[in-house]
Coordinates of C-alpha atoms in Angstrom, one line a residue:
X1 CA 45.3 0.9 -44.4
X2 CA 44.8 -2.7 -45.2
X3 CA 41.4 -3.0 -46.9
X4 CA 39.7 -0.7 -49.4
X5 CA 36.3 -0.3 -47.8
X6 CA 32.9 0.8 -49.1
X7 CA 29.9 1.6 -46.9
X8 CA 26.9 -0.7 -47.2
X9 CA 24.0 0.0 -44.8
X10 CA 25.3 0.0 -41.3
X11 CA 28.5 -1.9 -42.3
X12 CA 31.6 -1.5 -44.4
X13 CA 32.6 -4.1 -47.0
X14 CA 35.8 -4.9 -48.9
X15 CA 38.0 -7.7 -50.2
X16 CA 39.3 -10.2 -47.7
X17 CA 42.8 -9.6 -46.4
X18 CA 43.0 -13.3 -45.4
X19 CA 42.3 -14.7 -48.9
X20 CA 42.6 -13.7 -52.6
X21 CA 39.1 -13.1 -53.9
X22 CA 37.3 -11.1 -56.5
X23 CA 33.9 -10.6 -54.7
X24 CA 34.1 -8.7 -51.4
X25 CA 33.3 -10.9 -48.3
X26 CA 35.1 -8.9 -45.6
X27 CA 32.7 -6.8 -43.4
X28 CA 33.2 -4.4 -40.6
X29 CA 30.6 -3.4 -38.1
X30 CA 32.0 -0.2 -36.6
X31 CA 29.1 0.2 -34.1
X32 CA 29.6 -3.2 -32.6
X33 CA 33.4 -3.2 -33.0
X34 CA 34.1 -6.4 -34.9
X35 CA 35.1 -7.6 -38.4
X36 CA 34.0 -10.8 -40.1
X37 CA 35.3 -12.5 -43.2
X38 CA 32.7 -14.8 -44.8
X39 CA 35.1 -16.5 -47.1
X40 CA 37.5 -17.7 -44.3
X41 CA 35.4 -17.4 -41.1
X42 CA 37.9 -15.1 -39.5
X43 CA 36.3 -12.9 -36.9
X44 CA 37.4 -10.5 -34.2
X45 CA 38.1 -7.0 -33.0
X46 CA 40.7 -4.4 -34.0
X47 CA 43.4 -6.1 -31.9
X48 CA 42.7 -9.5 -33.4
X49 CA 42.9 -8.0 -36.9
X50 CA 46.5 -6.6 -36.3
X51 CA 47.6 -9.8 -34.6
X52 CA 46.4 -11.9 -37.5
X53 CA 47.4 -9.7 -40.5
X54 CA 50.7 -8.4 -39.1
X55 CA 51.6 -11.4 -36.9
X56 CA 51.8 -9.2 -33.7
X57 CA 51.3 -10.3 -30.1
X58 CA 48.5 -8.7 -28.2
X59 CA 50.8 -6.3 -26.4
X60 CA 52.4 -5.2 -29.7
X61 CA 48.9 -4.6 -31.2
X62 CA 47.9 -2.5 -28.3
X63 CA 51.1 -0.4 -28.5
X64 CA 50.7 0.1 -32.3
X65 CA 47.0 1.2 -32.0
X66 CA 47.8 3.5 -29.1
X67 CA 50.5 5.2 -31.1
X68 CA 48.2 5.7 -34.1
X69 CA 45.5 7.2 -31.7
X70 CA 48.0 9.6 -30.2
X71 CA 47.7 8.0 -26.8
X72 CA 50.4 7.7 -24.3
X73 CA 52.0 4.3 -24.9
X74 CA 51.1 1.8 -22.2
X75 CA 54.1 0.2 -20.7
X76 CA 53.5 -3.5 -20.1
X77 CA 54.7 -4.4 -16.6
X78 CA 56.5 -7.6 -15.7
X79 CA 53.2 -8.9 -14.3
X80 CA 51.5 -8.3 -17.7
X81 CA 54.2 -10.2 -19.6
X82 CA 54.1 -13.0 -17.1
X83 CA 50.3 -13.3 -17.4
X84 CA 50.5 -13.4 -21.2
X85 CA 53.1 -16.1 -21.1
X86 CA 51.0 -18.0 -18.6
X87 CA 48.0 -17.8 -20.8
X88 CA 49.9 -19.1 -23.8
X89 CA 51.0 -22.1 -21.8
X90 CA 47.5 -22.6 -20.6
X91 CA 46.2 -22.7 -24.2
X92 CA 49.0 -25.1 -25.3
X93 CA 48.2 -27.6 -22.5
X94 CA 44.5 -27.4 -23.1
X95 CA 45.1 -27.9 -26.9
X96 CA 47.4 -30.9 -26.4
X97 CA 44.9 -32.5 -24.0
X98 CA 42.0 -31.9 -26.5
X99 CA 43.9 -33.3 -29.5
X100 CA 45.1 -36.4 -27.6
X101 CA 41.7 -37.4 -26.4
X102 CA 40.0 -36.6 -29.7
X103 CA 42.3 -39.3 -31.2
X104 CA 41.3 -41.6 -28.3
X105 CA 37.7 -41.4 -29.3
X106 CA 38.6 -43.0 -32.7
X107 CA 40.7 -45.7 -31.0
X108 CA 39.4 -49.3 -31.3
X109 CA 39.7 -49.6 -27.6
X110 CA 37.1 -46.9 -27.1
X111 CA 34.7 -47.8 -29.9
X112 CA 31.8 -47.9 -27.4
X113 CA 32.2 -44.1 -26.9
X114 CA 32.1 -43.4 -30.6
X115 CA 29.1 -45.8 -31.0
X116 CA 27.3 -43.8 -28.3
X117 CA 27.7 -40.6 -30.3
X118 CA 26.6 -42.3 -33.5
X119 CA 23.5 -43.7 -31.7
X120 CA 22.7 -40.0 -30.9
X121 CA 22.7 -39.5 -34.7
X122 CA 25.9 -37.5 -34.8
X123 CA 27.9 -37.9 -38.0
X124 CA 31.7 -38.3 -38.0
X125 CA 31.9 -34.9 -39.7
X126 CA 30.1 -33.1 -36.9
X127 CA 32.1 -35.0 -34.2
X128 CA 35.3 -33.8 -35.8
X129 CA 34.0 -30.2 -36.3
X130 CA 33.2 -29.9 -32.5
X131 CA 36.5 -31.8 -31.7
X132 CA 34.7 -34.2 -29.4
X133 CA 36.9 -36.6 -27.5
X134 CA 36.9 -39.5 -25.0
X135 CA 39.0 -39.7 -21.8
X136 CA 39.7 -43.3 -20.9
X137 CA 41.1 -44.5 -17.6
X138 CA 44.8 -44.1 -18.7
X139 CA 46.4 -41.0 -17.3
X140 CA 47.7 -38.3 -19.7
X141 CA 49.1 -36.3 -16.8
X142 CA 52.5 -38.0 -17.0
X143 CA 52.9 -37.1 -20.6
X144 CA 52.1 -33.4 -20.0
X145 CA 54.4 -33.2 -17.0
X146 CA 57.3 -34.0 -19.3
X147 CA 56.7 -30.6 -21.0
X148 CA 55.1 -28.4 -18.5
X149 CA 55.4 -27.7 -14.8
X150 CA 53.0 -29.2 -12.3
X151 CA 51.7 -25.7 -11.4
X152 CA 51.0 -24.9 -15.1
X153 CA 49.1 -28.2 -15.5
X154 CA 47.1 -27.7 -12.3
X155 CA 46.1 -24.2 -13.4
X156 CA 44.0 -25.6 -16.2
X157 CA 41.7 -27.5 -13.8
X158 CA 42.0 -30.7 -15.9
X159 CA 43.3 -32.7 -12.9
X160 CA 42.7 -32.8 -9.2
X161 CA 45.1 -34.1 -6.6
X162 CA 44.3 -36.9 -4.1
X163 CA 46.4 -36.5 -1.0
X164 CA 46.0 -40.1 0.2
X165 CA 47.4 -41.6 -3.0
X166 CA 49.6 -38.6 -3.9
X167 CA 48.2 -38.9 -7.4
X168 CA 46.8 -36.5 -10.0
X169 CA 43.4 -37.8 -11.3
X170 CA 41.9 -36.8 -14.6
X171 CA 38.7 -34.8 -13.9
X172 CA 37.0 -36.1 -17.1
X173 CA 38.0 -39.8 -16.8
X174 CA 35.5 -42.1 -18.5
X175 CA 33.7 -39.1 -20.1
X176 CA 33.1 -37.8 -23.6
X177 CA 34.5 -34.3 -23.6
X178 CA 33.1 -31.2 -25.3
X179 CA 35.7 -28.5 -25.9
X180 CA 34.6 -25.0 -25.1
X181 CA 36.0 -22.5 -27.5
X182 CA 36.4 -18.7 -27.0
X183 CA 35.5 -16.3 -29.8
X184 CA 39.1 -16.6 -31.2
X185 CA 38.7 -20.3 -31.7
X186 CA 40.9 -21.4 -28.8
X187 CA 39.9 -24.2 -26.5
X188 CA 39.7 -22.8 -23.0
X189 CA 37.7 -25.5 -21.1
X190 CA 35.6 -28.6 -21.4
X191 CA 32.3 -30.1 -20.6
X192 CA 32.1 -33.9 -19.9
X193 CA 29.4 -36.5 -20.2
X194 CA 29.8 -39.8 -18.2
X195 CA 29.8 -43.0 -20.2
X196 CA 30.9 -45.4 -17.4
X197 CA 29.9 -45.0 -13.8
X198 CA 26.2 -44.7 -13.0
X199 CA 26.7 -43.2 -9.6
X200 CA 28.6 -40.1 -11.0
X201 CA 27.1 -36.9 -12.2
X202 CA 25.9 -37.1 -15.8
X203 CA 27.6 -33.8 -16.8
X204 CA 30.4 -31.9 -15.3
X205 CA 32.4 -28.8 -16.5
X206 CA 35.9 -27.5 -16.0
X207 CA 36.2 -25.5 -12.8
X208 CA 36.7 -21.8 -13.1
X209 CA 40.3 -20.8 -13.7
X210 CA 42.2 -17.6 -14.2
X211 CA 41.4 -17.8 -17.9
X212 CA 38.0 -19.5 -17.9
X213 CA 34.9 -17.9 -16.3
X214 CA 31.7 -19.9 -16.7
X215 CA 29.5 -16.8 -16.6
X216 CA 31.3 -15.2 -19.5
X217 CA 31.7 -18.1 -22.0
X218 CA 29.0 -19.7 -24.3
X219 CA 29.3 -23.1 -25.9
X220 CA 29.3 -22.9 -29.8
X221 CA 29.1 -19.1 -30.0
X222 CA 32.4 -19.3 -32.0
X223 CA 30.5 -21.1 -34.8
X224 CA 27.0 -19.7 -34.3
X225 CA 28.1 -16.1 -34.7
X226 CA 28.7 -16.8 -38.4
X227 CA 24.9 -17.0 -38.8
X228 CA 24.2 -13.4 -37.7
X229 CA 24.0 -12.2 -41.2
X230 CA 21.1 -14.6 -41.9
X231 CA 19.1 -14.1 -38.7
X232 CA 18.6 -11.9 -35.6
X233 CA 17.7 -15.0 -33.6
X234 CA 19.9 -17.4 -31.7
X235 CA 18.5 -20.4 -29.7
X236 CA 19.8 -20.9 -26.2
X237 CA 19.5 -24.4 -24.9
X238 CA 20.8 -26.1 -21.7
X239 CA 23.0 -29.0 -22.9
X240 CA 26.0 -29.5 -25.1
X241 CA 24.4 -32.5 -26.8
X242 CA 21.3 -30.3 -27.5
X243 CA 23.5 -27.8 -29.3
X244 CA 25.3 -30.4 -31.4
X245 CA 22.1 -32.2 -32.2
X246 CA 20.4 -29.1 -33.5
X247 CA 23.5 -28.0 -35.3
X248 CA 23.9 -31.4 -37.1
X249 CA 20.3 -31.0 -38.4
X250 CA 20.9 -27.6 -40.0
X251 CA 20.0 -25.3 -37.1
X252 CA 23.4 -23.6 -36.6
X253 CA 22.3 -20.5 -34.7
X254 CA 22.3 -22.4 -31.4
X255 CA 24.4 -22.0 -28.2
X256 CA 24.3 -23.1 -24.6
X257 CA 25.6 -21.8 -21.2
X258 CA 28.5 -23.6 -19.5
X259 CA 26.9 -25.1 -16.4
X260 CA 25.5 -21.9 -14.9
X261 CA 22.3 -19.9 -15.5
X262 CA 22.5 -17.2 -18.2
X263 CA 24.3 -14.2 -16.8
X264 CA 24.3 -10.5 -17.6
X265 CA 27.7 -10.8 -19.2
X266 CA 26.5 -13.6 -21.4
X267 CA 23.4 -11.9 -22.6
X268 CA 25.3 -8.7 -23.4
X269 CA 27.8 -10.9 -25.4
X270 CA 25.0 -12.6 -27.2
X271 CA 23.4 -9.2 -28.1
X272 CA 26.6 -8.2 -29.9
X273 CA 25.7 -10.8 -32.5
X274 CA 22.0 -11.5 -32.2
X275 CA 19.3 -9.0 -31.1
X276 CA 16.5 -11.6 -30.5
X277 CA 17.8 -14.6 -28.5
X278 CA 15.3 -17.4 -27.8
X279 CA 15.7 -19.3 -24.5
X280 CA 14.5 -22.8 -25.2
X281 CA 14.5 -25.0 -22.1
X282 CA 13.2 -28.4 -21.2
X283 CA 9.5 -28.8 -20.6
X284 CA 9.8 -30.4 -17.1
X285 CA 9.1 -28.5 -13.9
X286 CA 12.8 -27.7 -13.3
X287 CA 13.1 -26.3 -16.8
X288 CA 10.1 -24.0 -16.3
X289 CA 11.4 -22.8 -13.0
X290 CA 14.8 -22.1 -14.5
X291 CA 13.1 -20.1 -17.3
X292 CA 11.2 -17.8 -15.0
X293 CA 14.4 -17.2 -12.9
X294 CA 16.3 -16.3 -16.0
X295 CA 13.5 -13.9 -17.1
X296 CA 13.4 -12.2 -13.7
X297 CA 17.2 -11.8 -13.7
X298 CA 17.5 -10.4 -17.3
X299 CA 14.3 -8.4 -17.5
X300 CA 16.0 -5.2 -16.5
X301 CA 18.5 -5.3 -19.4
X302 CA 16.0 -5.3 -22.3
X303 CA 15.9 -2.3 -24.5
X304 CA 14.3 -1.1 -27.8
X305 CA 16.9 -3.0 -29.9
X306 CA 17.7 -6.0 -27.8
X307 CA 14.9 -8.4 -26.7
X308 CA 14.6 -11.8 -25.1
X309 CA 12.1 -14.6 -26.1
X310 CA 11.1 -17.9 -24.4
X311 CA 10.0 -21.1 -26.0
X312 CA 9.2 -23.9 -23.5
X313 CA 9.1 -27.4 -24.8
X314 CA 6.5 -30.1 -24.1
X315 CA 6.6 -31.9 -20.7
X316 CA 9.5 -34.4 -20.6
X317 CA 11.1 -33.2 -23.9
X318 CA 14.4 -31.6 -24.5
X319 CA 15.6 -29.9 -27.7
X320 CA 17.3 -33.1 -28.9
X321 CA 14.1 -35.1 -28.5
X322 CA 12.0 -32.4 -30.1
X323 CA 14.0 -32.0 -33.2
X324 CA 14.2 -35.8 -33.7
X325 CA 10.3 -35.8 -33.5
X326 CA 9.6 -32.7 -35.5
X327 CA 12.6 -32.4 -37.9
X328 CA 14.3 -29.1 -38.7
X329 CA 11.2 -27.5 -40.3
X330 CA 8.9 -28.6 -37.5
X331 CA 11.3 -27.3 -34.9
X332 CA 11.7 -23.9 -36.7
X333 CA 7.9 -23.7 -36.9
X334 CA 7.6 -24.5 -33.2
X335 CA 9.9 -21.6 -32.4
X336 CA 7.7 -19.2 -34.3
X337 CA 5.3 -19.3 -31.3
X338 CA 8.0 -17.9 -29.0
X339 CA 6.9 -15.5 -26.3
X340 CA 8.6 -12.2 -25.6
X341 CA 9.9 -11.8 -22.1
X342 CA 7.3 -9.5 -20.6
X343 CA 4.5 -11.7 -21.8
X344 CA 6.3 -14.8 -20.5
X345 CA 6.6 -13.2 -17.1
X346 CA 3.0 -12.1 -17.1
X347 CA 1.6 -15.5 -18.1
X348 CA 3.8 -17.4 -15.6
X349 CA 2.9 -15.2 -12.7
X350 CA -0.8 -15.1 -13.6
X351 CA -1.0 -18.9 -13.8
X352 CA -0.1 -19.0 -10.1
X353 CA -2.8 -16.8 -8.7
X354 CA -6.6 -16.8 -8.1
X355 CA -7.9 -13.7 -9.8
X356 CA -11.0 -13.7 -7.6
X357 CA -8.8 -13.3 -4.5
X358 CA -8.1 -9.6 -3.9
X359 CA -5.0 -10.4 -1.7
X360 CA -3.4 -12.4 -4.5
X361 CA -4.2 -9.9 -7.2
X362 CA -2.7 -7.1 -5.0
X363 CA 0.5 -9.1 -4.5
X364 CA 0.5 -9.9 -8.3
X365 CA 0.2 -6.2 -9.2
X366 CA 3.0 -5.2 -6.9
X367 CA 5.3 -7.8 -8.4
X368 CA 4.6 -6.6 -11.9
X369 CA 5.3 -3.0 -10.9
X370 CA 8.5 -4.0 -9.1
X371 CA 9.8 -5.9 -12.1
X372 CA 8.9 -3.0 -14.4
X373 CA 10.7 -0.5 -12.2
X374 CA 14.0 -2.5 -12.7
X375 CA 14.0 -1.9 -16.5
X376 CA 17.0 0.4 -17.3
X377 CA 15.5 1.8 -20.5
X378 CA 13.1 4.4 -19.1
X379 CA 11.0 4.8 -22.2
X380 CA 10.5 1.1 -22.6
X381 CA 9.8 0.8 -18.9
X382 CA 6.9 3.3 -19.3
X383 CA 5.2 1.4 -22.0
X384 CA 5.6 -2.0 -20.6
X385 CA 4.2 -0.8 -17.2
X386 CA 1.2 0.7 -19.0
X387 CA 0.6 -2.6 -20.8
X388 CA 0.7 -4.5 -17.5
X389 CA -1.6 -2.1 -15.8
X390 CA -4.1 -2.3 -18.7
X391 CA -4.1 -6.1 -18.3
X392 CA -4.5 -5.9 -14.6
X393 CA -7.6 -3.6 -14.9
X394 CA -9.1 -6.2 -17.2
X395 CA -8.7 -8.9 -14.5
X396 CA -11.2 -7.1 -12.3
X397 CA -13.9 -5.7 -14.6
X398 CA -16.6 -5.4 -11.9
X399 CA -14.4 -3.3 -9.6
X400 CA -13.4 -1.0 -12.5
X401 CA -17.0 -0.7 -13.7
X402 CA -18.1 0.4 -10.2
X403 CA -15.2 2.9 -10.1
X404 CA -16.2 4.3 -13.5
X405 CA -19.9 4.4 -12.5
X406 CA -19.2 6.4 -9.3
X407 CA -16.9 8.7 -11.3
X408 CA -19.7 9.4 -13.8
X409 CA -22.2 10.2 -11.1
X410 CA -19.8 12.8 -9.7
X411 CA -19.3 14.4 -13.1
X412 CA -22.9 14.4 -14.4
X413 CA -25.6 16.8 -13.2
X414 CA -28.5 15.0 -14.9
X415 CA -30.4 12.1 -13.5
X416 CA -32.7 10.3 -15.8
X417 CA -36.1 8.7 -15.0
X418 CA -38.0 6.6 -17.4
X419 CA -40.5 9.5 -18.1
X420 CA -38.7 12.8 -17.3
X421 CA -35.5 14.5 -16.6
X422 CA -34.8 16.6 -13.4
X423 CA -32.1 19.2 -13.9
X424 CA -29.9 20.0 -10.9
X425 CA -29.7 23.7 -11.4
X426 CA -29.8 26.2 -8.5
X427 CA -32.2 28.5 -10.2
X428 CA -35.1 26.0 -10.4
X429 CA -34.3 23.8 -7.5
X430 CA -37.5 23.6 -5.3
X431 CA -38.5 21.6 -2.3
X432 CA -40.7 19.3 -4.3
X433 CA -38.2 18.4 -7.0
X434 CA -35.5 18.2 -4.3
X435 CA -37.4 15.4 -2.6
X436 CA -38.2 13.7 -5.9
X437 CA -34.5 13.9 -6.9
X438 CA -33.4 12.5 -3.5
X439 CA -35.6 9.5 -3.9
X440 CA -34.4 8.8 -7.4
X441 CA -30.8 9.3 -6.4
X442 CA -31.1 6.8 -3.6
X443 CA -32.8 4.2 -5.9
X444 CA -30.1 4.7 -8.6
X445 CA -27.2 4.7 -6.2
X446 CA -28.2 1.5 -4.3
X447 CA -29.4 -0.2 -7.4
X448 CA -26.1 0.4 -9.1
X449 CA -24.2 -0.7 -6.1
X450 CA -26.2 -3.9 -5.9

């Protein structure tokens, strides 16, 4: 109704409804359920489209689509309307907080915070793109309380209350803040890095709220998704600074989790945009341990179209260090040696066992079979299990050769001597050749066993 579309491959393409243009840049992926406008960066689902092109609220968009589909119109309850109003207030408070402290970062009083970011080789352009800010000791709570209720402010998780002093304290005080955007481009939470206060945690995140769930959000996916037409890969790192460091050096298909290990919800969200995510963790012991736990947790979800790769950095290095050492081209080349998830699991488990110890090999084989059994794609499960079993057989060639030798003895009815053959056939089996055969059989059997 709004865009004249033509089919191109798996997608539809047409002129942007958000901008006057002569060359089509507006695409729709019906299979994955989203649109994307390359000329404006607009992205979303069918509800977002109506909300942005017709200036409708979410509830109105749902009603309009339900009527077009011939569905019974959903009647929004009082609770639904109250929740939508509450979410709108939540976003406004978060946005005001973000804007205020973004300005504070560029204040002369907080120049040390800006200097820190510039020492990390971040340009002012990148700092503004990610809307980084700095929260000094002064309290913004009083300003917010003039516009919003205490309960609405508390619902954002930006402040915690100290009973003793009867005071609301800023959770991100003395920290650089990293706004976390949802796919619609709204700030919904923050990460914070300490600048002053050595005894405090280096990084903290907003607590979970009604509208922010750590296991469902990904830092920088709102920008990284624009790269999906250029690559199937997205790099998953641990820290916000790692993301921004890679992005500022031209690697834009990079994201990170928000203080928790990668969840099933997050990997399914990633797969909507990128089929081949690469988990790139620090090279220290904790990074390697985290990587194998992620692999075990997500292994069951892989399928013929969606894979997971791992790329572990050198000991003591993080992505920020590595790209500074190697540069963009060197980092991209390093990622070419990525390991697919089943091989990563195999290599990690195998490195921990003694292959000459039958008890350890037995346990190892059972672990591999158990992991394979968890794969939901039955066809893929079959072939990965076969691959594992083939590799396990190669670990114990002597055992398998003995098995094959005994099997061949049972199947063959000919025993060879250096000078003649004795055929085991009932019609010419005599006492003399029976004795001769028995002696040869014993010699061959025990010789083979030895």
